[in-house]
XYZ file of C-alpha atoms in Angstrom:
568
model
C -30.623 96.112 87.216
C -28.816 93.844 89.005
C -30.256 90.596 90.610
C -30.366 91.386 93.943
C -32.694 94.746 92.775
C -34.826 91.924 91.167
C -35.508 89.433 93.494
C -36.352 92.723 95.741
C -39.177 93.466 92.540
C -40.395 90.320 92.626
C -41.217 90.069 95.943
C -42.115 94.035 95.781
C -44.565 92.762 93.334
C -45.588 89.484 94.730
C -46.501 91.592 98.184
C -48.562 93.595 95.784
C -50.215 90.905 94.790
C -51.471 90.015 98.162
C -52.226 93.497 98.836
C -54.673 94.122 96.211
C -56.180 90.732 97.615
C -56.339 91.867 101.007
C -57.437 95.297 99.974
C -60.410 93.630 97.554
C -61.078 91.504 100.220
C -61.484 94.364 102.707
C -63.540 96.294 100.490
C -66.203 93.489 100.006
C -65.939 92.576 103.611
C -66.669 97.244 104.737
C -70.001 96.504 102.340
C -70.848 93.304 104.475
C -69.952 95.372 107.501
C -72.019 98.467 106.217
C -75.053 96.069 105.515
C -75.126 94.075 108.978
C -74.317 97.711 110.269
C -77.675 99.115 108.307
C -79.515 96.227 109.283
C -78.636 96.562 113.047
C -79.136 100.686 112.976
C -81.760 101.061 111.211
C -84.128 97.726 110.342
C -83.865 96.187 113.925
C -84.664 99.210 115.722
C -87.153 100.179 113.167
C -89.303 96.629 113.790
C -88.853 96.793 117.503
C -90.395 100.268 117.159
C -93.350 99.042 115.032
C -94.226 96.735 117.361
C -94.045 98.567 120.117
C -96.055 101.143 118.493
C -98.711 98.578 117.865
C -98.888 97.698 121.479
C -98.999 101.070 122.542
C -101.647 101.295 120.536
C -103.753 98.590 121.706
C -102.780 99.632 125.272
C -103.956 103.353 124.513
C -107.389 102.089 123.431
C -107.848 99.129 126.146
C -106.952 101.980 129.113
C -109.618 103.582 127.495
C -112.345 100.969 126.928
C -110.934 99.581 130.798
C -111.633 103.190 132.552
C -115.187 103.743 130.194
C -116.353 100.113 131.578
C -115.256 100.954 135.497
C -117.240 102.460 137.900
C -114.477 104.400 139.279
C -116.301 107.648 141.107
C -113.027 108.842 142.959
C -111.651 111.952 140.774
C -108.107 110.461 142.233
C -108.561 107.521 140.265
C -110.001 109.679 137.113
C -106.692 111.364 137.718
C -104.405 108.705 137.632
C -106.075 106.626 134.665
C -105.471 110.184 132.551
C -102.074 110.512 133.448
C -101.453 106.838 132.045
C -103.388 107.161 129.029
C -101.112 110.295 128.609
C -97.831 108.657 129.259
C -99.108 106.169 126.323
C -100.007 108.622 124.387
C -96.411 110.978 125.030
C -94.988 106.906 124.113
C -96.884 106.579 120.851
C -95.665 110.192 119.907
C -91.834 109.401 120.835
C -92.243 105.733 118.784
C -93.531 107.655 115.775
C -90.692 110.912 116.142
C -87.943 108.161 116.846
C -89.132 106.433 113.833
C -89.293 109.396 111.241
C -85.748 110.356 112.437
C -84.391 106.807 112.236
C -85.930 107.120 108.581
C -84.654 109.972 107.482
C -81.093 109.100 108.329
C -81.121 105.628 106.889
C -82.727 107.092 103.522
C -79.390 109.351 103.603
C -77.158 106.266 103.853
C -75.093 105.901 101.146
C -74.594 102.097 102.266
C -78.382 101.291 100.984
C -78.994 100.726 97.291
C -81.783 102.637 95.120
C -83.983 99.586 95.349
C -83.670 99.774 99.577
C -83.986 103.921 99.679
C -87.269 103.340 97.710
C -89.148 101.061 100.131
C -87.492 103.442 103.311
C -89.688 106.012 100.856
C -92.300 104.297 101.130
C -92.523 103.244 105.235
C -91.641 106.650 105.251
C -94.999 107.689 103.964
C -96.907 105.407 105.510
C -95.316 106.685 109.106
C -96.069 110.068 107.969
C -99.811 108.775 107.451
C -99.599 106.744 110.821
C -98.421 109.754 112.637
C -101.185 112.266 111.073
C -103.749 108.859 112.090
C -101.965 108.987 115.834
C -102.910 112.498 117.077
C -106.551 111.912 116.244
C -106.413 108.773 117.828
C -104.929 110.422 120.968
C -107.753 112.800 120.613
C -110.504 110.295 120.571
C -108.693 108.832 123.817
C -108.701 112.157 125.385
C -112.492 113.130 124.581
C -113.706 109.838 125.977
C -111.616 110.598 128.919
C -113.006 114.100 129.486
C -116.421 112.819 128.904
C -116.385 110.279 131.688
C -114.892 112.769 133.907
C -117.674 115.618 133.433
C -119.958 112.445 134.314
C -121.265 112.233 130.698
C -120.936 108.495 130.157
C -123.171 107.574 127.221
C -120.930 110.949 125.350
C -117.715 108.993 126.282
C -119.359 105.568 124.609
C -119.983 107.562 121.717
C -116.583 109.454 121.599
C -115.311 105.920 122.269
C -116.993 104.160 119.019
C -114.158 106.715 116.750
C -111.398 104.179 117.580
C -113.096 101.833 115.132
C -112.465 103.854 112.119
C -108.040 103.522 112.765
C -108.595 99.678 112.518
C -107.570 99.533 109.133
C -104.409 102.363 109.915
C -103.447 100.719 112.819
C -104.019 96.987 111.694
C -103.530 96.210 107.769
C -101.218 99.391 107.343
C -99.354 98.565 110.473
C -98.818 95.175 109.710
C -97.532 96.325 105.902
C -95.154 98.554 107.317
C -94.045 95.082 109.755
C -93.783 93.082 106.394
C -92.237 95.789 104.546
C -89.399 95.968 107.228
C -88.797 92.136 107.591
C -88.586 92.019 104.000
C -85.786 94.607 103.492
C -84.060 92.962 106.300
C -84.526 89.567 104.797
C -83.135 90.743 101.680
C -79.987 92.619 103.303
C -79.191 89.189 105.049
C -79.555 87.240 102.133
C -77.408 89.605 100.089
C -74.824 89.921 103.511
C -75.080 85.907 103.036
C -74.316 85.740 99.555
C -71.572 88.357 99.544
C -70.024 86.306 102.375
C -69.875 82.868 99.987
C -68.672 85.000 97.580
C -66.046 86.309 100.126
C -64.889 83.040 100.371
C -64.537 81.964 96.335
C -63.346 85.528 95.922
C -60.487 84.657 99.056
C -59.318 81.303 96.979
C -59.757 82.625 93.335
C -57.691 86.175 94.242
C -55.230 83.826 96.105
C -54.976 81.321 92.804
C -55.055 84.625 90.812
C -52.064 86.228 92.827
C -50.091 82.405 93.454
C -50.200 82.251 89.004
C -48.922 85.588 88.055
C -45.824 85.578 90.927
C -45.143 82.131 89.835
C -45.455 83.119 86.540
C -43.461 86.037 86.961
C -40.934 84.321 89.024
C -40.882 81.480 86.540
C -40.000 84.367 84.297
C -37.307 86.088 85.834
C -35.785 82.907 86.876
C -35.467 81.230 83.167
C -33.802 84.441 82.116
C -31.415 83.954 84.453
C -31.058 80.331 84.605
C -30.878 79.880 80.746
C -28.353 82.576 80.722
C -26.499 80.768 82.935
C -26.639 77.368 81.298
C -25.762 78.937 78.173
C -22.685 79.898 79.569
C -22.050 76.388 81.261
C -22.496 74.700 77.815
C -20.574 77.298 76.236
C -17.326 77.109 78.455
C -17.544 73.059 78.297
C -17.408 73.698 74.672
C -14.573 75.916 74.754
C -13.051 72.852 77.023
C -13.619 70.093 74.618
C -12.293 72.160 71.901
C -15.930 72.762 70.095
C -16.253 75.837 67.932
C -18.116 78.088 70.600
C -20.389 81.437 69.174
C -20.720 84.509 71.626
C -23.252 83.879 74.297
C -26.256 86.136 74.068
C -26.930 89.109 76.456
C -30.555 89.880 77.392
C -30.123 91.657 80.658
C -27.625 93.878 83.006
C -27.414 92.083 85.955
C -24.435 90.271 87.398
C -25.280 87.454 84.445
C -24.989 90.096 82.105
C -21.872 91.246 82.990
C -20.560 87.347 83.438
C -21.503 86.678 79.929
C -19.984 90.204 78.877
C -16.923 88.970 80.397
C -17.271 85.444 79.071
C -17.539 86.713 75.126
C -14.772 88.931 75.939
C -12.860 86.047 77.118
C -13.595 83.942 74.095
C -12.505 87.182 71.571
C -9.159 86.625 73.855
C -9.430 82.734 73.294
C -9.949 82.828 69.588
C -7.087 85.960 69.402
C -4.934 83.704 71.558
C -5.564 80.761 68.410
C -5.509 82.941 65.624
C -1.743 84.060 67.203
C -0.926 80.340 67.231
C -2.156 79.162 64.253
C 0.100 81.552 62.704
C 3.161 81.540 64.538
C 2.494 77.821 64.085
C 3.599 78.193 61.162
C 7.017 79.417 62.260
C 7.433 77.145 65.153
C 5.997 73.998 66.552
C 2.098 75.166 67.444
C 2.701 73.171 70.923
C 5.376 75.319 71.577
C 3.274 78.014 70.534
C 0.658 77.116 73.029
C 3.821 76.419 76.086
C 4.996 79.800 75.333
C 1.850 81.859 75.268
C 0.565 79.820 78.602
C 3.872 80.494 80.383
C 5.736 83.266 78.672
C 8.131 83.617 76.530
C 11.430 83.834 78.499
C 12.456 80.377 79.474
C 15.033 77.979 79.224
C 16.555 74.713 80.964
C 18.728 71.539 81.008
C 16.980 68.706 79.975
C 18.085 65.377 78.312
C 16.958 64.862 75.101
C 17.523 63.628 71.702
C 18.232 65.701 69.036
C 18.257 65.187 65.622
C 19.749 65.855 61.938
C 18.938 64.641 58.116
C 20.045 65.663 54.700
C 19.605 65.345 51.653
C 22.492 63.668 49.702
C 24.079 65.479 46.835
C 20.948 68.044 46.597
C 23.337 71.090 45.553
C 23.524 68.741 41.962
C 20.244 67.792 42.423
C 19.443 71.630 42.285
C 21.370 72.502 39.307
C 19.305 70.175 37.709
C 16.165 71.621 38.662
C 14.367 75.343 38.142
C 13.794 77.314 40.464
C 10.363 76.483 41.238
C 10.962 72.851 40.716
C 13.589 73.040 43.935
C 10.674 74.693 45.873
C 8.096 72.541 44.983
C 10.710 69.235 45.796
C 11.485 70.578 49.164
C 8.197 71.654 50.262
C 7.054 67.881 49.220
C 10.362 66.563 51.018
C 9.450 68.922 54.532
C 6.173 68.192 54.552
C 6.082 64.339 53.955
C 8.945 64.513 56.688
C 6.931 66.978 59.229
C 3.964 65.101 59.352
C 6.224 62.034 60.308
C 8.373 63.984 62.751
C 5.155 65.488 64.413
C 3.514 62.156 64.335
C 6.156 60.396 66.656
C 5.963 63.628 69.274
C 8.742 65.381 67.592
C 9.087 69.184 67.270
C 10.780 70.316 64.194
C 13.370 72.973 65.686
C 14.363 74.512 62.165
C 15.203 73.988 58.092
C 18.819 74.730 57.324
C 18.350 74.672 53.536
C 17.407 71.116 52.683
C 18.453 70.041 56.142
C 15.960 69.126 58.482
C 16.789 69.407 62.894
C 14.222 68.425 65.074
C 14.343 67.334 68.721
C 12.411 65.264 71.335
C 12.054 65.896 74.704
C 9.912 65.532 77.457
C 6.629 66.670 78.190
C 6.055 66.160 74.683
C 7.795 62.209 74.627
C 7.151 61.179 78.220
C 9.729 59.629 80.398
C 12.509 58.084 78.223
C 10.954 57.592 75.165
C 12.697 60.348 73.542
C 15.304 58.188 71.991
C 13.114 55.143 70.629
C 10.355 58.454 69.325
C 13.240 59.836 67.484
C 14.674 56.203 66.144
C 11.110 55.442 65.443
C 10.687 58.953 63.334
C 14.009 58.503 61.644
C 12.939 54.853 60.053
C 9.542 56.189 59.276
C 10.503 58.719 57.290
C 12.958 56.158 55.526
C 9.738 55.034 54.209
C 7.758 58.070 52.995
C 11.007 59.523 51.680
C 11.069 55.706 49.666
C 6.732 56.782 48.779
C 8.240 60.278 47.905
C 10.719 58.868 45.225
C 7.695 57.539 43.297
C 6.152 61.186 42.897
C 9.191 62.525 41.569
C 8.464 63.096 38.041
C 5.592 64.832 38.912
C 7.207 66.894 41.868
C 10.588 67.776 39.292
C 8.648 67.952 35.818
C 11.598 65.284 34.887
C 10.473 62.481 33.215
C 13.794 60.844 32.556
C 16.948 60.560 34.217
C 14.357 61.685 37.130
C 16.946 62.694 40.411
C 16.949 60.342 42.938
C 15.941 61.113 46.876
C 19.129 59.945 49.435
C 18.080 61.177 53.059
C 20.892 60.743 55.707
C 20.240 60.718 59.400
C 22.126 61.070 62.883
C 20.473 60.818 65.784
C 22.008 61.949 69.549
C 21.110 61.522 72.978
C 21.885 63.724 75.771
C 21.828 66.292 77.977
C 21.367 70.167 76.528
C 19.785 73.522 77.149
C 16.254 73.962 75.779
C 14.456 77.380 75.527
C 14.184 80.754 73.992
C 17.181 82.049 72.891
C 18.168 85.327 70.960
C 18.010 88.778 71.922
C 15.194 91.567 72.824
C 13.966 92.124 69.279
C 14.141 88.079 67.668
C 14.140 84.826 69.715
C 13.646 81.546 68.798
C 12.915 78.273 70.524
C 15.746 75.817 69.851
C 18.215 73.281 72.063
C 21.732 74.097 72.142
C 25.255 71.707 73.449
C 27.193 68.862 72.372
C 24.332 66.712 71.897
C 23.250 68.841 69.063
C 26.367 68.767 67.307
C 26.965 65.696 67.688
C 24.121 64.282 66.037
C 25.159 67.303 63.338
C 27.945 65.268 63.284
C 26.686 62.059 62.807
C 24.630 63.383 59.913
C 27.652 64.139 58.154
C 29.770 60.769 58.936
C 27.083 58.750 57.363
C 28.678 59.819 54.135
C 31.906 58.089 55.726
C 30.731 54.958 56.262
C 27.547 54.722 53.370
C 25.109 54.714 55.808
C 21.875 56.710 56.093
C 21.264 56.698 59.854
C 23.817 56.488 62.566
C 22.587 56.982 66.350
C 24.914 57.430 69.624
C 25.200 54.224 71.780
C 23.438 56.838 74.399
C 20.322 56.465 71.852
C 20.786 52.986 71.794
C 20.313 51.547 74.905
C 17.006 53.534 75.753
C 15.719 52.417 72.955
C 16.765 48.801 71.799
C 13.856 47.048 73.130
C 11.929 49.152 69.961
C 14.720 48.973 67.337
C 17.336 46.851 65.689
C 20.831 48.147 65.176
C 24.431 47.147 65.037
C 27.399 48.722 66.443
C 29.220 50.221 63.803
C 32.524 51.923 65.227
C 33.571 53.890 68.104
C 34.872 57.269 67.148
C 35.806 60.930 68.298
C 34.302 63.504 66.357
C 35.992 66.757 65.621
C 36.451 68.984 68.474
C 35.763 66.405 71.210
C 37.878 63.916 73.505
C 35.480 61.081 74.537
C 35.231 58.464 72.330
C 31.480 57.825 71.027
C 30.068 54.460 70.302
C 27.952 54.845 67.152
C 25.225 52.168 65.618
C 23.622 51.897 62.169
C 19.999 52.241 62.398
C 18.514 49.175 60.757
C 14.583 48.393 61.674
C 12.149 48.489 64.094
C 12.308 45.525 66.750
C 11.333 42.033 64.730
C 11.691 43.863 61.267
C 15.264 42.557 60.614
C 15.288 39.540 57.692
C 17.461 36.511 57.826
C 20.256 38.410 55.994
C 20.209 41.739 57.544
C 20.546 39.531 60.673
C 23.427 37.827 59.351
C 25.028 40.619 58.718
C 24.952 42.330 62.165
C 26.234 39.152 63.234
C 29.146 38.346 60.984
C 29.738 41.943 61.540
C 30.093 42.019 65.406
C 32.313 39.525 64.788
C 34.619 40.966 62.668
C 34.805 44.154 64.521
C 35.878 42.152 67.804
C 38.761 41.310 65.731
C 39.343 44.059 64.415
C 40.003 46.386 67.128
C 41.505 42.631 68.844
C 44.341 44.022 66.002
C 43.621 40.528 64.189
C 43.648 41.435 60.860
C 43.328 38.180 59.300
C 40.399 37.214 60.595
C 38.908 40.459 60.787
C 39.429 40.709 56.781
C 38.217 37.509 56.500
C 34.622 38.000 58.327
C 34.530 41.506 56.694
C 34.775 39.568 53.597
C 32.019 36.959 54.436
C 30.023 40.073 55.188
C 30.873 41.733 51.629
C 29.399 38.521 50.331
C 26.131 38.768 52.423
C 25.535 42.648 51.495
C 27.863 43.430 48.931
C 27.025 47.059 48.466
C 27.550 47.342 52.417
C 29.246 50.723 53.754
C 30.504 49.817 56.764
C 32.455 46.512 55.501
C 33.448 48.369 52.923
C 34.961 50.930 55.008
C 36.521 48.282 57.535
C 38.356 46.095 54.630
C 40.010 49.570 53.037
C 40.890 50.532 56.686
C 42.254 47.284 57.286
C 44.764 47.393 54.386
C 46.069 50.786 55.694
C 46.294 48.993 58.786
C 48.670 46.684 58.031
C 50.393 49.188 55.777
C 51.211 51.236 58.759
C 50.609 49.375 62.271
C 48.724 51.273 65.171
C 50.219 51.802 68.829
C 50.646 48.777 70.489
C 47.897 50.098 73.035
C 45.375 51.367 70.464
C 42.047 50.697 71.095
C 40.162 50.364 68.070
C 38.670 54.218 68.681
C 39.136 56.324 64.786
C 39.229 59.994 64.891
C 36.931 61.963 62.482
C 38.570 65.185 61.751
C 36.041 66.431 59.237
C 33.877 69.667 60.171
C-alpha cells in the first residue's frame, strides 16, 4: 500500500471515528427527542384533559344545583339551561373518548419503557372506571333536569342528592389519575435531564475516545514510516563514514519500502563494488582500483610526475644461494617492507619486474608538486627498513652464517609522461609510459657506475631540495638520448646531513668545478681530500680513475664536462 493510500486510511478511519460519535450522539439525542416528544403528545395533553374533565365536572353539577335553586318558570329558559347542561355533558364525553384514544396510542409507543406502559395501564383503568362513573353522572344531571321541568321539584332534590355518591370517583380518583400523570412526566423530564448531562460527558469522553485511537493510530503509522526512514538516514551516513552498514529492515510496501529495497540493493552493489577492489587490490594500487571503477576503465593523460626504480644488487647470486622457497619468502619480506613505505609517502607501486620494484607519484594522489620530495622522501625511507630488513635475514633465508647481505639501488626521475590504462581489449594495465620512466630505469642502473644507491634527476632536485640533502654528482647522457642530464646522489632528509657527509658535498662541489674547469691538478687533489673524508666513496672514486684517463688522453678543447653512458 503505498503512503498516499494510507494517509487516505487514516483519515478514512479518523472520519469514522467521528462518525460513530456523531451517530452515538444522535442516537441518545432521537431517545431525548422521543421522550420530550412523549411527554408533549401524550402527558401534557393528557393533564390538560384531566383537568378539564374535572371542571366540566364541577360545572355539570353546579348548572344543575344553579337551575334546581332558580325559580325559572319560562319553559325557554328550562330549554336553554338543558341544552347547556348537554353541551357539558357531550364535553365530558369527548374529554373521556379523547383521553382513552390518547391512551391507547401512547401504551403502543415503543418510545415508553415497561415501567411507563404499566402506569398508562393503570390511568387507563381508572379512565375506563371514570367513564363507566360519567354516564351515570350525566344521568343523574338529566333526571334532575326532567324533574324540574315536569314541575316535580322536591323529585329533582332527590334525583339531585345521587351526585354525592361520584365524590370519591370524581375527587380522590381524579386527583390520583392528576398525580399519576405529573409523576410520569416528572420522571420522563428527569430522565430527558439526565440523559442530556450524560449527552454532554458522552460528547467529551467519545471525542477523547476518538482524539486517542487516531492519534494513536497516526502515531502508529507515522513511526513506521519515520523510523524506516531514519534507519535509512543512519544507514547511508554509515556507508559515508566508512562504518560496516547491515541491510536495512523492510516492514511495509509503500514508497519507504521500495526506498529501502533500493537502498539494500545499493549496498549489495557497494559491498560487490569492495569485494572487486579488495581483490584487484591486490593486483594494482586499491586507489586506482577505486579511480577506475568510479570513472571507467579507459583513460589516459599527460601529466608530470616522478617515476621511480630500485633493485636489488647482485640478487641473481643471492638466489643461487637460496631455495626456492627461501627466494620467495626474501622477496615477499623485501616488497612488502618496501610497499608499505612506498604507499605510506602517497606512492602507487606500478609493477615488480623480478626483484625490481617501479612505482610512481603523481598528482591527485601527491598534491601539487610534491611528487618529487614524496618520492625522495620514499626512496630514503626505505633505505632504512631495507637497513631493519638486514637484521631479519637469518630468519627470512634459514642462513645462519655467511647470511647474504641486502644492497637496494635507487633512481628517481622527474617529468612529464603518459599515465593510464594501457594494453589491449582482453588485458590492460595501469602504468606511466616516456622518457621519464626510462630514465629513472636508467638511473637505477648507473648507480652501479658510480657506487651509489640513489641517484635523482636535477628535475627531482629542485622541487624538492627544501625536504632533502643531495649533491650534484655528474652531468651525463644516458643511452639513447641527446640532452645532457644533471644527476645528484641522494643523501638525507633536510638537517639529517653530519659534519662529514657535509664536508664531503662540499669538498666535492669543489672538485667537480675543476674538474669539468679541465684542471686536473686540483681537481685530483680535492678528489683526494674527499677520498680521505669518505674513503669508500663512489663518486670520488670514479672521478680520480676518470681523471687519470683524462690526462692519458685529453678531451676536446670545448668539452664540457658532460660523460656519455652507453650501457643499456
Amino acid at each position: 500500500m503505498t503512503i498516499r493510500k494510507k494517509f487516505f486510511l487514516l483519515a478514512g478511519i479518523l472520519l469514522g471515528l467521528f462518525g460513530a460519535v456523531v451517530g452515538v450522539l444522535a442516537f441518545v439525542q432521537k431517545l431525548d427527542r422521543d421522550q420530550l416528544g412523549n411527554i408533549s403528545e401524550y402527558e401534557l395533553p393528557l393533564q390538560q384533559l384531566v383537568g378539564d374533565f374535572d371542571v366540566y365536572t364541577d360545572r355539570y353539577e353546579l348548572e344543575i344545583l344553579r337551575e334546581l335553586r332558580s325559580d325559572r318558570s319560562d319553559p325557554a329558559d328550562r330549554a336553554a339551561a338543558t341544552a347547556a347542561a348537554k353541551a357539558l355533558a357531550d364535553e365530558l364525553r369527548n374529554t373521556v373518548a379523547t383521553g382513552r384514544a390518547i391512551l391507547e396510542k401512547a401504551i403502543r409507543d415503543p418510545g415508553y419503557e415497561t415501567e411507563d406502559r404499566v402506569d398508562l395501564a393503570r390511568i387507563t383503568g381508572v379512565l375506563q372506571y371514570l367513564s363507566r362513573s360519567l354516564e351515570e353522572f350525566i344521568a343523574v344531571g338529566e333526571a334532575t333536569l326532567a324533574a324540574l321541568a315536569a314541575g316535580r321539584r322536591d323529585d329533582a332534590q332527590l334525583a339531585s342528592l345521587s351526585f354525592r355518591k361520584f365524590a370519591q370517583a370524581f375527587g380522590s380518583d381524579l386527583s390520583e389519575v392528576r398525580h399519576q400523570l405529573s409523576d410520569l412526566t416528572s420522571r420522563s423530564t428527569r430522565a430527558v435531564l439526565a440523559r442530556q448531562k450524560l449527552d454532554t460527558y458522552l460528547s467529551f469522553g467519545l471525542f477523547i475516545l476518538a482524539c486517542g485511537i487516531g492519534l494513536g493510530v497516526s502515531a502508529v503509522g507515522s513511526t513506521r514510516v519515520v523510523s524506516s526512514l531514519r534507519q535509512l538516514v543512519a544507514s547511508t551516513k554509515a556507508i559515508e563514514t566508512g562504518a560496516d552498514v547491515v541491510p536495512v529492515a523492510i516492514r511495509s510496501r509503500d514508497e519507504v519500502g521500495e526506498l529501502a529495497l533500493a537502498f539494500n540493493r545499493m549496498l549489495e552493489e557497494l559491498r560487490e563494488r569492495d569485494r572487486l577492489k579488495d581483490t584487484f587490490g591486490k593486483f594494482v594500487d586499491p586507489r586506482l582500483v577505486s579511480r577506475l571503477i568510479a570513472s571507467g576503465a579507459d583513460q589516459a593523460e599527460r601529466r608530470s610526475l616522478t617515476v621511480f626504480f630500485s633493485d636489488i644488487k647482485q640478487f641473481t647470486g643471492i638466489s643461487e644461494q637460496l631455495t626456492a622457497s627461501a627466494v620467495v619468502h626474501l622477496l615477499n619480506n623485501y616488497f612488502g617492507a618496501v610497499a608499505d613505505v612506498i604507499h605510506g609517502h602517497r606512492g602507487i607501486i606500478d609493477k615488480y619486474i623480478g626483484d625490481a620494484v617501479m612505482a610512481f607519484w603523481v598528482p591527485p594522489f601527491s598534491t601539487g608538486d610534491d611528487h618529487a620530495s614524496d618520492a625522495c622522501r620514499a626512496a630514503l625511507a626505505q633505505q632504512q627498513a631495507i637497513a631493519a630488513l638486514r637484521a631479519h635475514l637469518p630468519e627470512i633465508t634459514g642462513i645462519r652464517r655467511n647470511t647474504p647481505d641486502i644492497v637496494i639501488r635507487m633512481g628517481i626521475a622527474t617529468g612529464e609522461a603518459v599515465v593510464g590504462t594501457i594494453g589491449s581489449e582482453s588485458a590492460r594495465s595501469y602504468t606511466v609510459i616516456g622518457d621519464t620512466v626510462n630514465l629513472a630505469s636508467r638511473l637505477e642502473s648507473i648507480n652501479k657506475v658510480y657506487g651509489t644507491l640513489i641517484l635523482i634527476t636535477e628535475e627531482t632536485y629542485r622541487p624538492a631540495e627544501a625536504t632533502i640533502e643531495a649533491r650534484e654528482v655528474d652531468q651525463i647522457i644516458v643511452s639513447g638520448k641527446t640532452e645532457p642530464v644533471r644527476i645528484y646522489e641522494l643523501m638525507a632528509l633536510a638537517g639529517e646531513l653530519d659534519s662529514s657527509q657535509s664536508e664531503l658535498r662540499a669538498t666535492f662541489a669543489e672538485a667537480l668545478a675543476s674538474y669539468r674547469r679541465q684542471d686536473w691538478d686540483n681537481a685530483q687533489a680535492q678528489f683526494e681530500s674527499c677520498q680521505r673524508c669518505a674513503p669508500n666513496d663512489g663518486p670520488t672514486q670514479l672521478f680520480l680513475g676518470r681523471i687519470a684517463l683524462l690526462r692519458a688522453t685529453p678531451p676536446a678543447a670545448d668539452w664540457n664536462g658532460v660523460w656519455h653512458h652507453l650501457e643499456k
